[in-house]
Amino acid sequence: MLEAASGGCMILNLRSLSRSLGFAVWLAGSVGALSTALCFAQTPAVTNPNAPGARELVVGTKIAPPFAMKGEDGNWTGISIELWRHVADQLKWRYRFVETPTVTSLLDGLSVGNFDVSIAAITVTPEREQTLDFTTPYFTAGTGIAVQSDRIATWMPVLRSIASVSFLQATLVLLGLAFVAGWLIWLFERKSNENFGGGLRRGLSSGVWWSTHAMTQRVTGVVSPMTLPGRIVAMIWMVFSVIALAVFTAGITSSLTTKRLHGIVTNVGDLQSVRVGAVAGTATEESLSRMRINYKKLGSPELGLKALRSGSIDAFVYDRPLLAYLVRQGGSSVELTDIALDQQSYAMALRNDSVLRKPLNVALLHALESEWWKDTQFQYLGARR
């Protein structure tokens, strides 16, 4: 009996000890978990210093009306500026603008890390895409051509047309046909008609002289072919020369009238034969070089329009919306032609693999589909696109 009682006591003691140990382990675990939680609660959260909202973004821009304009108070306005403000406010980004003089400096500033974003009227090109990244394009336009609007006051376009290669070619063709007709007349008439005889030089010159007179309808009848083959050639030449001269006259008259009334540049091909100006460091240079058009490099669009007004260049080529804005602001001495070169897309420039690209594109797509964007373009361009 005593042994049984002793065994029962031992079992009770072991159970009590087990419960005590379990409670101690649970208590230690709870205390440890609580301590860990308190430590994490006291440790500040670690943020990504490169996240867009973690710091003030540096936005490079330049004066490019109507996309980026700087007021006397230093405040920036324009299509690109308003679009950036709109998407930046949507994304809760902090930023500041930094001005540079050229598009090249905007792109170089991105490459060396001075800017996070560059905005103005920056054209997307394959060459720029190799070193930088771009957002979704937000504006598409062609390259425009400006010419002098007071063309009626000068005959220079007409004189250049007369001295052009095409005019010279047409004249040489007519003279060549007159020479062939004169040679045939001499060939058939030299033995039977003394007016075309007297040796090769005298006879051939007489034949060409007669064909030239016939072409200009100044034949008097004193000198005329006498043989049947000669008269057949003369008859064919008279009819043909009337038609050829009429076509030549109509073509030249039409060309000169067009140059006189519509200016020296009526199509892209005319740029090959006139003095062209373009702003250095822009995508326009690449377009003109690709078309093998010689041009004069200018420092700014304002200098280009000044050169056009002074007559040192005949045509100024630049981004069409920017050129249209400057022409409207500059008065009536320069006007924009209806000719447009290759299409160009404007976008915001970024560094390669920039963390800004994805959120910017999403915000841009929302903005470009909104009525706000249509109203903004109307405000600066005067027409809904």
CSV table of C-alpha atoms in Angstrom, one decimal:
chain,number,residue,atom,x,y,z
A,1,MET,CA,0.0,0.0,0.0
A,2,LEU,CA,2.8,2.4,0.9
A,3,GLU,CA,4.5,1.5,-2.4
A,4,ALA,CA,1.4,2.2,-4.3
A,5,ALA,CA,0.9,5.5,-2.6
A,6,SER,CA,4.6,6.4,-3.2
A,7,GLY,CA,4.2,5.6,-6.9
A,8,GLY,CA,1.1,7.8,-7.1
A,9,CYS,CA,2.8,10.7,-5.5
A,10,MET,CA,5.7,10.4,-7.9
A,11,ILE,CA,3.4,10.5,-10.9
A,12,LEU,CA,1.6,13.5,-9.5
A,13,ASN,CA,4.9,15.3,-8.9
A,14,LEU,CA,6.1,14.5,-12.5
A,15,ARG,CA,2.9,15.9,-13.9
A,16,SER,CA,3.2,19.0,-11.9
A,17,LEU,CA,6.8,19.5,-12.9
A,18,SER,CA,5.8,19.0,-16.6
A,19,ARG,CA,3.1,21.6,-16.3
A,20,SER,CA,5.5,24.0,-14.6
A,21,LEU,CA,8.1,23.5,-17.3
A,22,GLY,CA,5.5,24.0,-20.0
A,23,PHE,CA,4.3,27.2,-18.4
A,24,ALA,CA,7.9,28.5,-18.1
A,25,VAL,CA,8.6,27.7,-21.8
A,26,TRP,CA,5.4,29.4,-22.9
A,27,LEU,CA,6.1,32.4,-20.7
A,28,ALA,CA,9.7,32.7,-22.1
A,29,GLY,CA,8.4,32.5,-25.6
A,30,SER,CA,5.7,35.1,-25.0
A,31,VAL,CA,8.3,37.5,-23.5
A,32,GLY,CA,10.7,37.0,-26.4
A,33,ALA,CA,8.0,37.6,-29.0
A,34,LEU,CA,6.8,40.7,-27.1
A,35,SER,CA,10.4,42.0,-26.9
A,36,THR,CA,10.9,41.4,-30.7
A,37,ALA,CA,7.7,43.2,-31.5
A,38,LEU,CA,8.8,46.1,-29.4
A,39,CYS,CA,12.2,46.3,-31.0
A,40,PHE,CA,10.6,46.3,-34.5
A,41,ALA,CA,8.1,48.9,-33.4
A,42,GLN,CA,10.9,51.2,-32.2
A,43,THR,CA,13.1,50.7,-35.4
A,44,PRO,CA,12.2,53.3,-38.1
A,45,ALA,CA,11.0,52.0,-41.6
A,46,VAL,CA,13.8,51.9,-44.2
A,47,THR,CA,12.7,53.8,-47.4
A,48,ASN,CA,14.2,53.7,-50.9
A,49,PRO,CA,16.1,57.0,-51.5
A,50,ASN,CA,15.6,56.6,-55.2
A,51,ALA,CA,11.8,56.3,-55.1
A,52,PRO,CA,10.2,59.2,-57.0
A,53,GLY,CA,8.3,60.6,-54.0
A,54,ALA,CA,11.3,60.3,-51.6
A,55,ARG,CA,13.1,63.4,-52.9
A,56,GLU,CA,12.7,66.5,-55.0
A,57,LEU,CA,13.0,65.8,-58.7
A,58,VAL,CA,15.2,68.0,-61.0
A,59,VAL,CA,13.4,68.8,-64.2
A,60,GLY,CA,15.5,70.3,-67.0
A,61,THR,CA,13.8,72.5,-69.6
A,62,LYS,CA,14.5,75.2,-72.1
A,63,ILE,CA,12.5,78.0,-73.8
A,64,ALA,CA,10.6,76.5,-76.7
A,65,PRO,CA,7.3,78.4,-77.3
A,66,PRO,CA,4.6,77.3,-77.0
A,67,PHE,CA,5.8,74.2,-75.3
A,68,ALA,CA,8.0,75.8,-72.6
A,69,MET,CA,7.9,79.6,-71.9
A,70,LYS,CA,9.4,81.5,-69.1
A,71,GLY,CA,7.7,84.7,-67.8
A,72,GLU,CA,9.3,87.8,-66.4
A,73,ASP,CA,8.6,86.5,-62.9
A,74,GLY,CA,10.5,83.3,-63.6
A,75,ASN,CA,7.3,81.2,-63.8
A,76,TRP,CA,7.2,78.5,-66.5
A,77,THR,CA,4.2,77.9,-68.7
A,78,GLY,CA,3.5,76.1,-72.0
A,79,ILE,CA,2.1,72.8,-73.3
A,80,SER,CA,4.9,70.6,-72.0
A,81,ILE,CA,5.1,72.4,-68.7
A,82,GLU,CA,1.4,72.2,-68.0
A,83,LEU,CA,1.4,68.5,-68.9
A,84,TRP,CA,4.3,67.8,-66.5
A,85,ARG,CA,2.6,69.7,-63.7
A,86,HIS,CA,-0.6,67.8,-64.3
A,87,VAL,CA,1.0,64.3,-64.1
A,88,ALA,CA,3.4,65.3,-61.3
A,89,ASP,CA,0.4,66.5,-59.1
A,90,GLN,CA,-1.4,63.3,-59.8
A,91,LEU,CA,1.6,61.3,-58.7
A,92,LYS,CA,2.3,63.5,-55.7
A,93,TRP,CA,5.9,64.2,-56.8
A,94,ARG,CA,8.0,67.2,-55.7
A,95,TYR,CA,10.1,68.9,-58.3
A,96,ARG,CA,11.9,72.0,-59.4
A,97,PHE,CA,12.7,73.4,-62.9
A,98,VAL,CA,16.3,74.0,-64.1
A,99,GLU,CA,16.8,76.0,-67.3
A,100,THR,CA,19.3,75.1,-70.0
A,101,PRO,CA,20.0,76.9,-73.4
A,102,THR,CA,19.7,74.0,-75.9
A,103,VAL,CA,18.1,70.6,-76.4
A,104,THR,CA,21.6,69.1,-76.5
A,105,SER,CA,22.3,70.4,-73.0
A,106,LEU,CA,19.0,69.0,-71.8
A,107,LEU,CA,20.0,65.5,-73.1
A,108,ASP,CA,23.5,65.8,-71.8
A,109,GLY,CA,22.2,66.8,-68.4
A,110,LEU,CA,20.3,63.5,-68.2
A,111,SER,CA,23.3,61.5,-69.3
A,112,VAL,CA,25.5,62.9,-66.5
A,113,GLY,CA,22.8,62.7,-63.9
A,114,ASN,CA,22.1,66.4,-63.4
A,115,PHE,CA,18.4,66.0,-64.4
A,116,ASP,CA,15.8,63.3,-63.6
A,117,VAL,CA,13.5,64.4,-66.5
A,118,SER,CA,14.0,66.8,-69.4
A,119,ILE,CA,10.9,68.4,-71.0
A,120,ALA,CA,10.4,71.1,-73.7
A,121,ALA,CA,9.9,70.2,-77.3
A,122,ILE,CA,12.2,67.2,-77.4
A,123,THR,CA,11.9,65.0,-80.5
A,124,VAL,CA,12.3,61.2,-80.2
A,125,THR,CA,14.9,60.0,-82.7
A,126,PRO,CA,16.7,56.6,-83.1
A,127,GLU,CA,20.0,58.2,-82.2
A,128,ARG,CA,18.7,59.7,-79.0
A,129,GLU,CA,16.9,56.4,-78.1
A,130,GLN,CA,20.3,54.6,-78.1
A,131,THR,CA,21.6,56.6,-75.1
A,132,LEU,CA,18.4,57.8,-73.3
A,133,ASP,CA,14.9,56.7,-72.6
A,134,PHE,CA,11.6,58.4,-73.5
A,135,THR,CA,8.0,58.4,-72.2
A,136,THR,CA,5.0,57.8,-74.3
A,137,PRO,CA,4.9,60.6,-77.0
A,138,TYR,CA,2.3,63.3,-76.2
A,139,PHE,CA,2.5,65.4,-79.3
A,140,THR,CA,3.1,64.6,-83.0
A,141,ALA,CA,3.8,67.2,-85.7
A,142,GLY,CA,5.8,67.6,-88.9
A,143,THR,CA,8.7,69.9,-89.7
A,144,GLY,CA,7.6,73.2,-91.1
A,145,ILE,CA,9.2,75.6,-93.7
A,146,ALA,CA,9.0,79.4,-93.4
A,147,VAL,CA,9.6,81.8,-96.3
A,148,GLN,CA,9.3,85.5,-96.8
A,149,SER,CA,5.7,86.6,-97.3
A,150,ASP,CA,6.5,89.8,-99.3
A,151,ARG,CA,7.4,87.9,-102.5
A,152,ILE,CA,5.6,90.3,-104.8
A,153,ALA,CA,8.2,93.0,-104.0
A,154,THR,CA,11.1,91.0,-105.4
A,155,TRP,CA,12.0,89.3,-108.7
A,156,MET,CA,14.7,87.2,-107.2
A,157,PRO,CA,12.6,84.0,-107.2
A,158,VAL,CA,11.9,84.5,-110.9
A,159,LEU,CA,15.6,85.2,-111.8
A,160,ARG,CA,16.6,82.1,-109.9
A,161,SER,CA,14.1,80.0,-111.8
A,162,ILE,CA,15.5,81.3,-115.1
A,163,ALA,CA,19.0,80.4,-114.0
A,164,SER,CA,17.9,77.0,-112.7
A,165,VAL,CA,19.1,73.7,-114.1
A,166,SER,CA,15.6,72.6,-115.3
A,167,PHE,CA,15.2,75.8,-117.3
A,168,LEU,CA,18.7,75.3,-118.9
A,169,GLN,CA,17.8,71.7,-119.7
A,170,ALA,CA,14.5,72.6,-121.4
A,171,THR,CA,16.3,75.3,-123.5
A,172,LEU,CA,19.0,72.9,-124.6
A,173,VAL,CA,16.4,70.3,-125.6
A,174,LEU,CA,14.7,72.9,-127.9
A,175,LEU,CA,18.0,74.0,-129.4
A,176,GLY,CA,18.9,70.3,-129.9
A,177,LEU,CA,15.7,69.6,-131.8
A,178,ALA,CA,16.3,72.7,-133.9
A,179,PHE,CA,19.8,71.5,-134.7
A,180,VAL,CA,18.5,68.0,-135.8
A,181,ALA,CA,15.8,69.6,-138.0
A,182,GLY,CA,18.4,72.0,-139.6
A,183,TRP,CA,20.8,69.1,-140.2
A,184,LEU,CA,18.1,67.1,-142.0
A,185,ILE,CA,17.1,70.1,-144.1
A,186,TRP,CA,20.8,70.6,-145.1
A,187,LEU,CA,21.2,66.9,-145.8
A,188,PHE,CA,18.3,66.9,-148.3
A,189,GLU,CA,18.8,70.4,-149.8
A,190,ARG,CA,22.5,70.8,-150.1
A,191,LYS,CA,22.7,69.5,-153.7
A,192,SER,CA,19.5,71.1,-155.0
A,193,ASN,CA,19.2,74.4,-153.1
A,194,GLU,CA,22.0,76.9,-153.2
A,195,ASN,CA,20.7,78.5,-150.0
A,196,PHE,CA,21.9,75.4,-148.1
A,197,GLY,CA,25.0,74.7,-150.1
A,198,GLY,CA,28.5,76.0,-150.0
A,199,GLY,CA,30.2,73.5,-147.7
A,200,LEU,CA,29.5,71.9,-144.4
A,201,ARG,CA,29.8,74.9,-142.2
A,202,ARG,CA,27.8,77.3,-144.4
A,203,GLY,CA,25.1,74.8,-145.4
A,204,LEU,CA,24.6,73.4,-141.9
A,205,SER,CA,24.5,76.8,-140.3
A,206,SER,CA,21.9,77.8,-142.9
A,207,GLY,CA,19.8,74.8,-142.1
A,208,VAL,CA,19.9,75.4,-138.4
A,209,TRP,CA,19.2,79.1,-138.9
A,210,TRP,CA,16.1,78.2,-141.0
A,211,SER,CA,14.8,75.6,-138.4
A,212,THR,CA,15.2,78.2,-135.6
A,213,HIS,CA,13.3,80.8,-137.6
A,214,ALA,CA,10.6,78.2,-138.4
A,215,MET,CA,10.3,77.2,-134.7
A,216,THR,CA,9.8,80.9,-133.7
A,217,GLN,CA,7.4,81.4,-136.7
A,218,ARG,CA,9.6,84.0,-138.3
A,219,VAL,CA,10.0,82.3,-141.7
A,220,THR,CA,9.6,84.8,-144.6
A,221,GLY,CA,9.5,82.4,-147.4
A,222,VAL,CA,12.6,83.7,-149.2
A,223,VAL,CA,14.6,80.8,-148.0
A,224,SER,CA,12.7,77.5,-148.1
A,225,PRO,CA,13.3,73.8,-148.9
A,226,MET,CA,12.9,72.8,-152.6
A,227,THR,CA,13.1,69.0,-152.6
A,228,LEU,CA,10.2,66.7,-151.6
A,229,PRO,CA,12.1,65.1,-148.6
A,230,GLY,CA,13.2,68.6,-147.5
A,231,ARG,CA,9.6,69.9,-147.6
A,232,ILE,CA,8.3,66.9,-145.7
A,233,VAL,CA,10.9,67.5,-143.0
A,234,ALA,CA,10.1,71.2,-142.9
A,235,MET,CA,6.3,70.5,-142.6
A,236,ILE,CA,6.8,68.0,-139.8
A,237,TRP,CA,9.2,70.4,-138.0
A,238,MET,CA,6.9,73.4,-138.3
A,239,VAL,CA,4.0,71.5,-136.7
A,240,PHE,CA,6.1,69.8,-134.1
A,241,SER,CA,8.0,73.1,-133.2
A,242,VAL,CA,4.7,74.9,-132.7
A,243,ILE,CA,3.6,72.3,-130.2
A,244,ALA,CA,7.0,72.0,-128.5
A,245,LEU,CA,7.3,75.8,-128.1
A,246,ALA,CA,3.8,76.1,-126.8
A,247,VAL,CA,4.5,73.4,-124.2
A,248,PHE,CA,7.8,75.0,-123.3
A,249,THR,CA,6.2,78.4,-123.0
A,250,ALA,CA,3.3,77.2,-120.9
A,251,GLY,CA,5.6,75.3,-118.5
A,252,ILE,CA,7.9,78.2,-118.0
A,253,THR,CA,5.0,80.6,-117.6
A,254,SER,CA,3.4,78.4,-115.0
A,255,SER,CA,6.6,77.9,-113.2
A,256,LEU,CA,7.4,81.6,-113.1
A,257,THR,CA,3.9,82.5,-112.0
A,258,THR,CA,4.0,79.9,-109.2
A,259,LYS,CA,7.4,81.2,-108.0
A,260,ARG,CA,6.1,84.8,-108.2
A,261,LEU,CA,2.9,84.2,-106.4
A,262,HIS,CA,3.6,81.3,-104.1
A,263,GLY,CA,7.3,81.8,-103.3
A,264,ILE,CA,10.5,80.1,-104.1
A,265,VAL,CA,9.6,77.0,-102.2
A,266,THR,CA,6.5,75.2,-103.4
A,267,ASN,CA,7.6,71.6,-102.6
A,268,VAL,CA,10.3,69.7,-100.8
A,269,GLY,CA,12.3,69.4,-103.9
A,270,ASP,CA,12.7,73.2,-104.1
A,271,LEU,CA,14.9,73.0,-101.0
A,272,GLN,CA,17.7,71.5,-103.1
A,273,SER,CA,18.1,74.8,-105.1
A,274,VAL,CA,17.6,77.5,-102.4
A,275,ARG,CA,19.5,78.6,-99.3
A,276,VAL,CA,18.1,76.8,-96.3
A,277,GLY,CA,18.6,77.5,-92.6
A,278,ALA,CA,18.2,75.2,-89.6
A,279,VAL,CA,18.9,75.3,-85.9
A,280,ALA,CA,22.0,73.4,-84.9
A,281,GLY,CA,21.6,70.4,-82.7
A,282,THR,CA,17.9,69.7,-83.5
A,283,ALA,CA,16.3,66.8,-85.3
A,284,THR,CA,15.7,69.0,-88.3
A,285,GLU,CA,19.4,68.7,-89.1
A,286,GLU,CA,19.1,64.9,-89.3
A,287,SER,CA,16.1,65.2,-91.7
A,288,LEU,CA,17.9,67.7,-94.0
A,289,SER,CA,21.1,65.6,-94.0
A,290,ARG,CA,19.1,62.4,-94.8
A,291,MET,CA,17.5,64.2,-97.8
A,292,ARG,CA,21.0,65.5,-98.8
A,293,ILE,CA,19.9,69.2,-98.6
A,294,ASN,CA,22.6,71.7,-97.8
A,295,TYR,CA,21.7,74.1,-95.0
A,296,LYS,CA,23.2,76.9,-92.9
A,297,LYS,CA,23.5,76.2,-89.1
A,298,LEU,CA,21.9,78.8,-86.9
A,299,GLY,CA,22.0,79.2,-83.2
A,300,SER,CA,18.3,79.6,-82.4
A,301,PRO,CA,14.9,79.8,-84.2
A,302,GLU,CA,14.9,83.6,-83.6
A,303,LEU,CA,18.2,83.9,-85.5
A,304,GLY,CA,16.7,81.8,-88.2
A,305,LEU,CA,13.7,84.0,-88.7
A,306,LYS,CA,16.0,87.1,-88.6
A,307,ALA,CA,18.2,85.6,-91.3
A,308,LEU,CA,15.1,84.9,-93.4
A,309,ARG,CA,13.8,88.4,-93.1
A,310,SER,CA,17.2,89.9,-94.0
A,311,GLY,CA,17.4,87.7,-97.1
A,312,SER,CA,20.5,85.8,-96.1
A,313,ILE,CA,18.5,82.5,-96.4
A,314,ASP,CA,15.5,81.7,-98.6
A,315,ALA,CA,13.8,79.1,-96.3
A,316,PHE,CA,14.0,78.3,-92.6
A,317,VAL,CA,13.2,74.8,-91.5
A,318,TYR,CA,12.1,74.0,-87.9
A,319,ASP,CA,9.5,72.1,-85.9
A,320,ARG,CA,6.2,73.1,-87.3
A,321,PRO,CA,4.2,74.0,-84.1
A,322,LEU,CA,7.1,76.0,-82.7
A,323,LEU,CA,7.7,77.7,-86.0
A,324,ALA,CA,4.0,78.5,-86.4
A,325,TYR,CA,4.0,80.1,-83.0
A,326,LEU,CA,7.0,82.2,-83.7
A,327,VAL,CA,5.7,83.3,-87.1
A,328,ARG,CA,2.4,84.5,-85.5
A,329,GLN,CA,4.4,86.4,-82.9
A,330,GLY,CA,6.8,88.0,-85.4
A,331,GLY,CA,4.5,89.9,-87.7
A,332,SER,CA,3.6,89.5,-91.4
A,333,SER,CA,7.0,89.6,-93.1
A,334,VAL,CA,7.4,85.8,-92.8
A,335,GLU,CA,4.8,83.0,-93.3
A,336,LEU,CA,4.6,79.3,-92.9
A,337,THR,CA,4.1,77.2,-96.1
A,338,ASP,CA,1.8,74.3,-96.4
A,339,ILE,CA,4.7,71.9,-97.0
A,340,ALA,CA,5.5,69.5,-94.2
A,341,LEU,CA,8.5,67.2,-93.9
A,342,ASP,CA,8.7,64.0,-92.0
A,343,GLN,CA,6.6,63.5,-88.8
A,344,GLN,CA,8.2,64.0,-85.4
A,345,SER,CA,7.0,62.9,-82.0
A,346,TYR,CA,7.6,64.9,-78.8
A,347,ALA,CA,8.1,63.1,-75.4
A,348,MET,CA,9.7,63.6,-72.0
A,349,ALA,CA,13.3,62.3,-71.9
A,350,LEU,CA,14.6,60.2,-69.0
A,351,ARG,CA,17.7,58.3,-68.1
A,352,ASN,CA,17.9,54.7,-69.1
A,353,ASP,CA,16.1,52.3,-66.8
A,354,SER,CA,14.6,55.2,-64.9
A,355,VAL,CA,12.1,54.3,-62.1
A,356,LEU,CA,10.0,57.3,-63.3
A,357,ARG,CA,9.1,55.8,-66.6
A,358,LYS,CA,6.4,53.4,-65.7
A,359,PRO,CA,4.3,55.7,-63.4
A,360,LEU,CA,4.9,58.6,-65.8
A,361,ASN,CA,3.5,56.6,-68.8
A,362,VAL,CA,0.5,55.5,-66.9
A,363,ALA,CA,-0.3,59.1,-65.8
A,364,LEU,CA,0.4,60.4,-69.3
A,365,LEU,CA,-2.0,58.0,-70.9
A,366,HIS,CA,-4.7,59.0,-68.5
A,367,ALA,CA,-4.0,62.7,-69.1
A,368,LEU,CA,-3.8,62.4,-72.9
A,369,GLU,CA,-7.3,60.9,-73.0
A,370,SER,CA,-8.9,63.6,-70.9
A,371,GLU,CA,-10.7,66.8,-71.9
A,372,TRP,CA,-8.1,68.7,-69.9
A,373,TRP,CA,-5.5,67.9,-72.5
A,374,LYS,CA,-7.7,69.0,-75.4
A,375,ASP,CA,-8.4,72.3,-73.6
A,376,THR,CA,-4.7,72.8,-72.9
A,377,GLN,CA,-3.8,72.4,-76.5
A,378,PHE,CA,-6.6,74.8,-77.5
A,379,GLN,CA,-5.3,77.3,-75.1
A,380,TYR,CA,-1.8,77.4,-76.6
A,381,LEU,CA,-2.4,76.4,-80.2
A,382,GLY,CA,-5.8,77.9,-80.8
A,383,ALA,CA,-7.3,74.7,-82.3
A,384,ARG,CA,-8.3,71.4,-81.0
A,385,ARG,CA,-6.2,68.6,-82.3
